[in-house]
mmCIF file of C-alpha atoms and ligand atoms in Angstrom:
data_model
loop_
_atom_site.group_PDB
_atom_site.id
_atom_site.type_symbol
_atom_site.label_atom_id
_atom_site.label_comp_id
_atom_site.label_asym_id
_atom_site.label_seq_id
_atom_site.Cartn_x
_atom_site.Cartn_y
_atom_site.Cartn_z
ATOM 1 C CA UNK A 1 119.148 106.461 82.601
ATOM 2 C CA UNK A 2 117.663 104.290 85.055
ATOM 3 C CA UNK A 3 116.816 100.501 85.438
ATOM 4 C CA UNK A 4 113.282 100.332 85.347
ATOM 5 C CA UNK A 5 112.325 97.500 87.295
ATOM 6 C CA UNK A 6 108.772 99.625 88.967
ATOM 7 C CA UNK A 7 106.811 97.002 91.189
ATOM 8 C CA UNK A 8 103.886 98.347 92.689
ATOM 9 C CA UNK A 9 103.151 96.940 95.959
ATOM 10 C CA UNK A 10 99.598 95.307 97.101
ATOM 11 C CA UNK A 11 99.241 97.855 99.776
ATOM 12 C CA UNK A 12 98.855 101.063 97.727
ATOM 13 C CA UNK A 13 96.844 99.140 95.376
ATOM 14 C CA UNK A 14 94.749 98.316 98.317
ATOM 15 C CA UNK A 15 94.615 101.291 99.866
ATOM 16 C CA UNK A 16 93.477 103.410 96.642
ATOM 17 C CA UNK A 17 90.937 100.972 95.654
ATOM 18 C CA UNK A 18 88.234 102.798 97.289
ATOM 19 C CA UNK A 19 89.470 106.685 95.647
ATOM 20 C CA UNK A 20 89.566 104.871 92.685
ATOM 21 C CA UNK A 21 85.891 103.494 92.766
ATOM 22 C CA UNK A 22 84.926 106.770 93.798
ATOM 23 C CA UNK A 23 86.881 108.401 91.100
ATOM 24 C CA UNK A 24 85.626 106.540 87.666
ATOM 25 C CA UNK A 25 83.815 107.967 84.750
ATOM 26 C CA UNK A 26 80.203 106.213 85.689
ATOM 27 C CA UNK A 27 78.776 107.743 82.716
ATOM 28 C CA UNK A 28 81.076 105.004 80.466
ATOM 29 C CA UNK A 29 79.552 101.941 82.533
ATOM 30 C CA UNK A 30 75.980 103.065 80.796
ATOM 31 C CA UNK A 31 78.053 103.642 77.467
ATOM 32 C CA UNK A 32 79.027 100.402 77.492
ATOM 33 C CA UNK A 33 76.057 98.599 78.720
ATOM 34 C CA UNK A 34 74.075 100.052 76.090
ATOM 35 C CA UNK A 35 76.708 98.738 73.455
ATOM 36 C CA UNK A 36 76.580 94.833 75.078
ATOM 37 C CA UNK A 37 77.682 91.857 72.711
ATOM 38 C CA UNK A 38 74.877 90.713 71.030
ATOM 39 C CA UNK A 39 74.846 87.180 72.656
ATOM 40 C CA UNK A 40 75.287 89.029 76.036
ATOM 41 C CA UNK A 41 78.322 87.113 76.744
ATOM 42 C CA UNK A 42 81.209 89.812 77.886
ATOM 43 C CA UNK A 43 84.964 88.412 77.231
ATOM 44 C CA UNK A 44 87.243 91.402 78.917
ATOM 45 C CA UNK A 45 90.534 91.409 79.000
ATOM 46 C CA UNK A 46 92.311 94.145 81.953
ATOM 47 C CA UNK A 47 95.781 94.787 81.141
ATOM 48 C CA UNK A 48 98.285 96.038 83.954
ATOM 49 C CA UNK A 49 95.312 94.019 86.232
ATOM 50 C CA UNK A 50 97.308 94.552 89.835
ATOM 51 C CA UNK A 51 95.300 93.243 92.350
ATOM 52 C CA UNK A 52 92.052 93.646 90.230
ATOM 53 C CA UNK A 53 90.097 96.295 91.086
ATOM 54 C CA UNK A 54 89.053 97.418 87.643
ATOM 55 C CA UNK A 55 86.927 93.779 87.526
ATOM 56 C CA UNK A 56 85.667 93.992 91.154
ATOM 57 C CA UNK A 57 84.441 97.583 90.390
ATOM 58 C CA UNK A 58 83.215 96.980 86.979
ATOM 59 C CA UNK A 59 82.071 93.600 86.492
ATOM 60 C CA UNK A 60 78.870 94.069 89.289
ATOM 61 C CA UNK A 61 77.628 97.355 86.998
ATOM 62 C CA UNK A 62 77.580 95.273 83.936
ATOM 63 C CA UNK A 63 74.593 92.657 82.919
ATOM 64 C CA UNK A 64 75.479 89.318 81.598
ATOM 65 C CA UNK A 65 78.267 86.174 81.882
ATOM 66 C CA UNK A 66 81.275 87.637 81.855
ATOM 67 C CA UNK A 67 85.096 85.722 81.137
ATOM 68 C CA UNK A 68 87.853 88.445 82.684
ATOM 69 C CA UNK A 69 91.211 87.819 81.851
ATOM 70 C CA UNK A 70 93.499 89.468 83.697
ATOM 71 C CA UNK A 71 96.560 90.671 82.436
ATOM 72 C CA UNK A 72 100.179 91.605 84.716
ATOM 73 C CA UNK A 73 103.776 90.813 84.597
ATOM 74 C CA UNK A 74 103.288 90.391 88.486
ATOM 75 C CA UNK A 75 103.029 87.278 89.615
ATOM 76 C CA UNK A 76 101.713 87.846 93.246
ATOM 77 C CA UNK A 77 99.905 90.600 92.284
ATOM 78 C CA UNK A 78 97.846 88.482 89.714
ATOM 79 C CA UNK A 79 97.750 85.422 92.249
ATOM 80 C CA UNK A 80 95.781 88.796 94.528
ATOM 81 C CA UNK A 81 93.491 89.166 91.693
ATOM 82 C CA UNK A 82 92.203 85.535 91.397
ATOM 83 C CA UNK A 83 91.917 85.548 95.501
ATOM 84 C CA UNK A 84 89.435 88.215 95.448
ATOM 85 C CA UNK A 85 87.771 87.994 92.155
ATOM 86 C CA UNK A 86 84.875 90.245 91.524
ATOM 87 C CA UNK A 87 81.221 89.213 92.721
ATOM 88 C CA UNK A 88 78.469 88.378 90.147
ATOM 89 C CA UNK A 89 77.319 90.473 87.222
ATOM 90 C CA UNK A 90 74.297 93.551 87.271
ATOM 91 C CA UNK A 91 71.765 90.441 86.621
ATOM 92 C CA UNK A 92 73.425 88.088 88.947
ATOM 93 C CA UNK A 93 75.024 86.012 85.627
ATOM 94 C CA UNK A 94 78.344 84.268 86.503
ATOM 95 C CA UNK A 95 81.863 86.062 86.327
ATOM 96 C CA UNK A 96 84.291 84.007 85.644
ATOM 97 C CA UNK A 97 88.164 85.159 85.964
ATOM 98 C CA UNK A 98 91.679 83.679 84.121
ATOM 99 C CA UNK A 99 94.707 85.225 84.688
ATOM 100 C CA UNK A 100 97.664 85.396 82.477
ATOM 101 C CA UNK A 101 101.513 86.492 83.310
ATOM 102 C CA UNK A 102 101.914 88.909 80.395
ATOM 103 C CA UNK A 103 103.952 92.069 79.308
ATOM 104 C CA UNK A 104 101.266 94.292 77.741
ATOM 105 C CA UNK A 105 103.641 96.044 75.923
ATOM 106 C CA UNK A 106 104.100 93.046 73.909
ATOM 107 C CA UNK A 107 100.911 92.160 73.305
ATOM 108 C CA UNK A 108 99.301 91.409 69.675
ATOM 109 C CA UNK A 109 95.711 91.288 68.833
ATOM 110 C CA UNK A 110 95.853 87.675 68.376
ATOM 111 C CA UNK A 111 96.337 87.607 71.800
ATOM 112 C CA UNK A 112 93.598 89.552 72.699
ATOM 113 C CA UNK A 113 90.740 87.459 70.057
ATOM 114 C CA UNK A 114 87.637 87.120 70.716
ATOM 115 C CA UNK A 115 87.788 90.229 73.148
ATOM 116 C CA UNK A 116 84.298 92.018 73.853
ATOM 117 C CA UNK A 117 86.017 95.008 76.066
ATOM 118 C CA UNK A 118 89.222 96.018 76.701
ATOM 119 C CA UNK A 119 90.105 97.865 79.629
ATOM 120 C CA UNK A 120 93.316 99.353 81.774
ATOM 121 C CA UNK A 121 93.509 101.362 84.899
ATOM 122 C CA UNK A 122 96.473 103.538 86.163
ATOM 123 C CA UNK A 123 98.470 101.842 83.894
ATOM 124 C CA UNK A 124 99.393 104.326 80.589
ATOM 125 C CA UNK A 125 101.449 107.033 82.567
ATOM 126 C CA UNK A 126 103.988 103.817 82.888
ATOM 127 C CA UNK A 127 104.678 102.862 79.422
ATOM 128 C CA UNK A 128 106.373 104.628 76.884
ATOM 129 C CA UNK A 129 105.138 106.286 73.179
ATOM 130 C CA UNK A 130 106.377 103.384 71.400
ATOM 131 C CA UNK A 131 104.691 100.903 73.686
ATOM 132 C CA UNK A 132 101.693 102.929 74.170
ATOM 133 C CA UNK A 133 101.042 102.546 70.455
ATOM 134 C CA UNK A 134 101.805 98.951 70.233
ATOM 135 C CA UNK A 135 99.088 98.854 73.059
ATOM 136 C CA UNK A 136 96.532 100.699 71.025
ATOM 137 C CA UNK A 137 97.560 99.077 67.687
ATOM 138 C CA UNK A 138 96.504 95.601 69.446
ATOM 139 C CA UNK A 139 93.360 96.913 70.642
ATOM 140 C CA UNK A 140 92.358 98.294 67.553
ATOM 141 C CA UNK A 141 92.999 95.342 65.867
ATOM 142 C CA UNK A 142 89.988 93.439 68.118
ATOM 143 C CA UNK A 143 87.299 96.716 67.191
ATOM 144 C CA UNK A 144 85.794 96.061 70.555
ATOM 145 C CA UNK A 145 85.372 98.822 72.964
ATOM 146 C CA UNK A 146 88.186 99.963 74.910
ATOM 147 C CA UNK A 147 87.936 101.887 78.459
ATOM 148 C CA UNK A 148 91.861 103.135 79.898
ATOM 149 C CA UNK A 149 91.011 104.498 83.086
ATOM 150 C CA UNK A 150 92.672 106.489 85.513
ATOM 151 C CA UNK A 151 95.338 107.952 83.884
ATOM 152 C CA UNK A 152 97.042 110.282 85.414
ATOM 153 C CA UNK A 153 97.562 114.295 83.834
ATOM 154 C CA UNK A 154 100.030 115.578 86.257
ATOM 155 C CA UNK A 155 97.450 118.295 87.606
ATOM 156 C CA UNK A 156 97.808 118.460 91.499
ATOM 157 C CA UNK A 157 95.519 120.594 93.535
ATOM 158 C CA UNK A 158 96.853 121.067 97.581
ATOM 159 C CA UNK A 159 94.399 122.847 99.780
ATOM 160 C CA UNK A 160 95.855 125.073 101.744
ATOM 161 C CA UNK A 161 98.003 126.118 98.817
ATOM 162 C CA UNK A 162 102.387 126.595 99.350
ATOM 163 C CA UNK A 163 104.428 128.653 97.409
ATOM 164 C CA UNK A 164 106.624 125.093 97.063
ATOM 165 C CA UNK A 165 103.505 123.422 95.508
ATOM 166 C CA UNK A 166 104.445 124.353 91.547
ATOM 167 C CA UNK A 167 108.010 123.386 92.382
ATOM 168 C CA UNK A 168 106.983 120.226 93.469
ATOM 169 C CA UNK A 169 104.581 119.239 90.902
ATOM 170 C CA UNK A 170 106.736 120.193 88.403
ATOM 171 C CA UNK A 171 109.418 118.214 89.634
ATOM 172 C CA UNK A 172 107.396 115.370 90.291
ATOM 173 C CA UNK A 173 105.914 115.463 86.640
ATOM 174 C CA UNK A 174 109.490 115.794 85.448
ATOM 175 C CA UNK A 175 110.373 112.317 87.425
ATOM 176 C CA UNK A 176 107.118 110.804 86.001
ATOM 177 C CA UNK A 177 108.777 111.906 82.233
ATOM 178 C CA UNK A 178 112.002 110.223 82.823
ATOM 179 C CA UNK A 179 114.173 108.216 80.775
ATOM 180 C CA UNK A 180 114.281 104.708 81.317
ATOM 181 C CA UNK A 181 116.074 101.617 79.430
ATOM 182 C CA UNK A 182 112.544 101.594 77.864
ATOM 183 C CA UNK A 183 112.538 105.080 76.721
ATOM 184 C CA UNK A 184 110.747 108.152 78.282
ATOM 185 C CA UNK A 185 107.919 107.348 80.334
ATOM 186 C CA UNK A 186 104.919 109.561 79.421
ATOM 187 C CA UNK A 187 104.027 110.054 82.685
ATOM 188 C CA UNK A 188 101.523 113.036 82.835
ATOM 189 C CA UNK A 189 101.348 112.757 78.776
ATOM 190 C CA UNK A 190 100.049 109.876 78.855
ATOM 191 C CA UNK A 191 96.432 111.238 78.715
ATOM 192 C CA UNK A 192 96.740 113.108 75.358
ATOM 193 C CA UNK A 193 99.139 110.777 73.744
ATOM 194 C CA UNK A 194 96.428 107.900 74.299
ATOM 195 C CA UNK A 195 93.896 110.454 72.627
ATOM 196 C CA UNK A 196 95.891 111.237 70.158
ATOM 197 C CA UNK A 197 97.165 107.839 69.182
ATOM 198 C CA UNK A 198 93.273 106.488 69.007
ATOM 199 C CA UNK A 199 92.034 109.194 66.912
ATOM 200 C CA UNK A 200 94.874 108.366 64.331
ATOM 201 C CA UNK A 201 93.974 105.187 63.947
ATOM 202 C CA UNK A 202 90.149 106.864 63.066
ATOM 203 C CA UNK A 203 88.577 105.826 66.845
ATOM 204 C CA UNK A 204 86.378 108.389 68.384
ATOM 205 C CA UNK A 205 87.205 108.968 72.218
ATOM 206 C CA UNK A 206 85.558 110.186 75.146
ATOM 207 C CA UNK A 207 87.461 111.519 77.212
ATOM 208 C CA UNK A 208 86.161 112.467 81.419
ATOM 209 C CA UNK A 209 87.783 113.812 83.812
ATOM 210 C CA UNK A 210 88.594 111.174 86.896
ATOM 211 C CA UNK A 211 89.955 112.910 89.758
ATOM 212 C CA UNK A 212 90.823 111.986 93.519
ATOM 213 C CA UNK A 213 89.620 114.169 95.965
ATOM 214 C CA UNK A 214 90.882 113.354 99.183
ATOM 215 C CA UNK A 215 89.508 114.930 102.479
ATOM 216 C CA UNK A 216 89.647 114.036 106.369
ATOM 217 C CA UNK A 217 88.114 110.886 105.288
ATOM 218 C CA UNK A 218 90.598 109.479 102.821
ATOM 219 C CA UNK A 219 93.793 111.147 104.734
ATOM 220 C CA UNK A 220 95.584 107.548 104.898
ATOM 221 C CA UNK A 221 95.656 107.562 101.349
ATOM 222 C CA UNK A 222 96.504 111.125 101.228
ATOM 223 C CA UNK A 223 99.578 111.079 103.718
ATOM 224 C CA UNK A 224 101.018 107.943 101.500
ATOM 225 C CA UNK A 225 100.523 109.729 97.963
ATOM 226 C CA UNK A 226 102.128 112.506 99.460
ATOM 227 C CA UNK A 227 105.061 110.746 100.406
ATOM 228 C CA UNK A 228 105.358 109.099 97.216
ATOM 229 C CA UNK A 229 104.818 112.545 95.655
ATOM 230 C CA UNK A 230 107.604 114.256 97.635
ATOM 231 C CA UNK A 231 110.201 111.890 97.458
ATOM 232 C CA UNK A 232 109.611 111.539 93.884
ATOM 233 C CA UNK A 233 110.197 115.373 93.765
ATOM 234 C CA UNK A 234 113.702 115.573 95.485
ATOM 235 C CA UNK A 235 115.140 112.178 93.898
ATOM 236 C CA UNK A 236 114.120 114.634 90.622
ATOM 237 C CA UNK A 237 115.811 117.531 91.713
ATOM 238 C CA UNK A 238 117.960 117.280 95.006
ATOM 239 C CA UNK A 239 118.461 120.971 94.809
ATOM 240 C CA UNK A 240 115.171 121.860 97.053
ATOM 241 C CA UNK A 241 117.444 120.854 99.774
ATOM 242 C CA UNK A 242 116.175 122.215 102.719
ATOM 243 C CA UNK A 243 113.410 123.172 101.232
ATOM 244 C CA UNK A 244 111.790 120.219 100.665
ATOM 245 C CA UNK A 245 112.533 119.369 104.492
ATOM 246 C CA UNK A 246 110.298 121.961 105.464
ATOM 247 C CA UNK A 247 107.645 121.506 103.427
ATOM 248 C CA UNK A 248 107.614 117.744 103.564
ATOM 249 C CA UNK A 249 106.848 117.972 107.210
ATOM 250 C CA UNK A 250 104.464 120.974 107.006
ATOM 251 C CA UNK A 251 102.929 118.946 104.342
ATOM 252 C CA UNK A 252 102.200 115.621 106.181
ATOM 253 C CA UNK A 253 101.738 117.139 109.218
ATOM 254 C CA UNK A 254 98.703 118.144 107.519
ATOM 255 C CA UNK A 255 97.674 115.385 105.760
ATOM 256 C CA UNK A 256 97.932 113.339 108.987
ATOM 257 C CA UNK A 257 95.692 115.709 110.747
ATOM 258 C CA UNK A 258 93.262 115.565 107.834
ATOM 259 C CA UNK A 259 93.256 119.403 107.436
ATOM 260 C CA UNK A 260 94.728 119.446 104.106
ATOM 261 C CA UNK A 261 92.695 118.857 100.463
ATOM 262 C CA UNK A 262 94.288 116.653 97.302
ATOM 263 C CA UNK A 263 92.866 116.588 94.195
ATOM 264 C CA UNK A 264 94.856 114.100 92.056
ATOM 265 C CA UNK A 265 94.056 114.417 88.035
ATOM 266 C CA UNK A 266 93.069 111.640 85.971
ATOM 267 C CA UNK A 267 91.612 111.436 82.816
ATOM 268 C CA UNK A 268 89.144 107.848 81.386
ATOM 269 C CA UNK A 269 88.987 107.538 77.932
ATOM 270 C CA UNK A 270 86.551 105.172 76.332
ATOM 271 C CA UNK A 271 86.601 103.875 72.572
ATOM 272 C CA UNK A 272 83.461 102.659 71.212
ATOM 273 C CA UNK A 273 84.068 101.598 67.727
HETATM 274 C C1 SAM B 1 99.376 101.356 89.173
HETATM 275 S S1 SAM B 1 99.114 99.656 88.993
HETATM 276 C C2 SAM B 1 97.360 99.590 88.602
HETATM 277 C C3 SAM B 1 96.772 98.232 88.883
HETATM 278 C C4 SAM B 1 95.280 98.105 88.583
HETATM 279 N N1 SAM B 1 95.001 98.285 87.182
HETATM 280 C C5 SAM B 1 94.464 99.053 89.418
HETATM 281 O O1 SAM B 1 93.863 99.967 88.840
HETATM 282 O O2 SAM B 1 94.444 98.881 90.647
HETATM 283 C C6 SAM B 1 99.879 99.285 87.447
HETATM 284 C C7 SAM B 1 99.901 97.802 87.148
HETATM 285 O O3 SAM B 1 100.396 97.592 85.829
HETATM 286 C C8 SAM B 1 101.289 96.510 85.854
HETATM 287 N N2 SAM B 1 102.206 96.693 84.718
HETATM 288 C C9 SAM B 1 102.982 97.767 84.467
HETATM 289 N N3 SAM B 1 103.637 97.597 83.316
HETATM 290 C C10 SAM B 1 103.253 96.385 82.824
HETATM 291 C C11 SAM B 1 103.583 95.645 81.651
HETATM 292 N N4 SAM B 1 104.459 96.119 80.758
HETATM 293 N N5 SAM B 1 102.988 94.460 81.454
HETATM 294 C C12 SAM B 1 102.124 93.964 82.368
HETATM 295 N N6 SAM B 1 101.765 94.619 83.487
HETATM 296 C C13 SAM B 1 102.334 95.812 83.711
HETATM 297 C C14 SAM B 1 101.961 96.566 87.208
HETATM 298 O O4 SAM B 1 102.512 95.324 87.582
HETATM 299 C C15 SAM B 1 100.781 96.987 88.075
HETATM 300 O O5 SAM B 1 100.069 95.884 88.527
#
């Protein structure tokens, strides 16, 4: 078991912003314009908000005042969010941010009344069953829409392929799937237990793929995923050794140089009640 005390620092969140933009379902953003509130008046709350880049992404594709409240157990990372809050809406109506120093995991509808749209990004893979369905229990209980976005399904694509690549993402989904005071993480689950817990509760979901694909361009990101990847990998299973010497350094050797392709699997599912 291990203490699970995850922070995730501003710099990845920075540095994926722009794969992550790239990366989104668009066909949701015209799901959910066409199902606006009917005074036009958006209240959205984004749970696990990091720096937020879900509102600075979304907010300028949707028409009308919006109120985001942003939701983190980070306190610098929310005090990021309300220093670079997102610009106006579609129509060029006001967007108006609040933060709030929450666990999500603890949330209850009450807390998120009056909510129009609910949304997360790269968040699920982090929480466990039990707290996923508390999640999705509270945002049933508003019956607005709901958009979790991002979330990762443990399928890795390396281009040039290694014989060491199933190893690794294996191992790496295995850390992702690890016990924690909390419980198991779902890690690469996380996709189909989010499904599957909606469509209990009688919601319909959409479900798109959302993958990174990282070239020369985007090789930065690529070289730090990578290393997160890989040392993910060993801490899992310390038995690739030498191994995973090798290959780490064939691996971001290649990355640096911007000769190697990642796709990175995600999944957004949207509710609309
Ligand atoms: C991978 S980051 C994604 C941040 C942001 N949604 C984005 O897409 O850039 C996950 C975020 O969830 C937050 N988080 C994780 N577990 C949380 C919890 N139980 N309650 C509140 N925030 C949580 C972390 O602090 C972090 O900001």
């Amino acid at each position: 078991m291990t203490v699970e005390a995850i922070r995730v620092s501003p710099s990845w969140l920075d540095l994926r912003e722009a794969a992550d933009r790239a990366a989104r379902a668009r066909e949701f953003v015209g799901r959910l314009r066409r199902r606006a509130p009917v005074d036009g008046e958006w209240t959205i709350h984004d749970l696990g908000c990091g720096s937020g880049a879900m509102g600075r992404w979304l907010a300028p594709l949707l028409p009308g005042p919006q109120r985001w409240v942003l939701h983190d157990r980070d306190a610098d990372l929310l005090a990021m969010a309300a220093a670079n809050p997102p610009g106006p809406a579609a129509d060029g109506a006001d967007v108006a941010i609040e933060t709030r120093a929450s666990d999500v995991t603890q949330l209850r509808p009450d807390d998120l009344a009056g909510a129009t749209l609910v949304t997360a990004s790269a968040l699920l893979d982090l929480l466990t069953r039990d707290e996923l369905m508390r999640l999705i229990h509270a945002c049933a209980g508003v019956g607005c829409p709901v958009l979790f976005a991002l979330c990762v399904n443990g399928r890795v694509q390396l281009l040039p392929e290694d014989p060491l690549d199933a190893r690794m993402a294996a191992a790496f989904n295995a850390h992702q799937r690890r016990v924690t005071q909390r419980g198991r993480l779902l890690g690469p689950d996380a996709v189909q237990a989010a499904a599957e817990g909606l469509r209990l509760l009688g919601a319909e979901v959409a479900v798109r793929p959302s993958p990174w694909r990282l070239g020369r361009a985007e090789s930065e990101l690529a070289v730090e995923w990578l290393i997160g990847w890989v040392d993910a990998a060993c801490e899992q299973e310390p038995a690739l050794g030498l191994d995973i010497d090798r290959y780490r350094r064939r691996r971001l050797s290649e990355a640096t140089a911007g000769v190697m392709a990642v796709t990175v699997g995600h999944a957004d599912l949207l509710v609309l009640p």
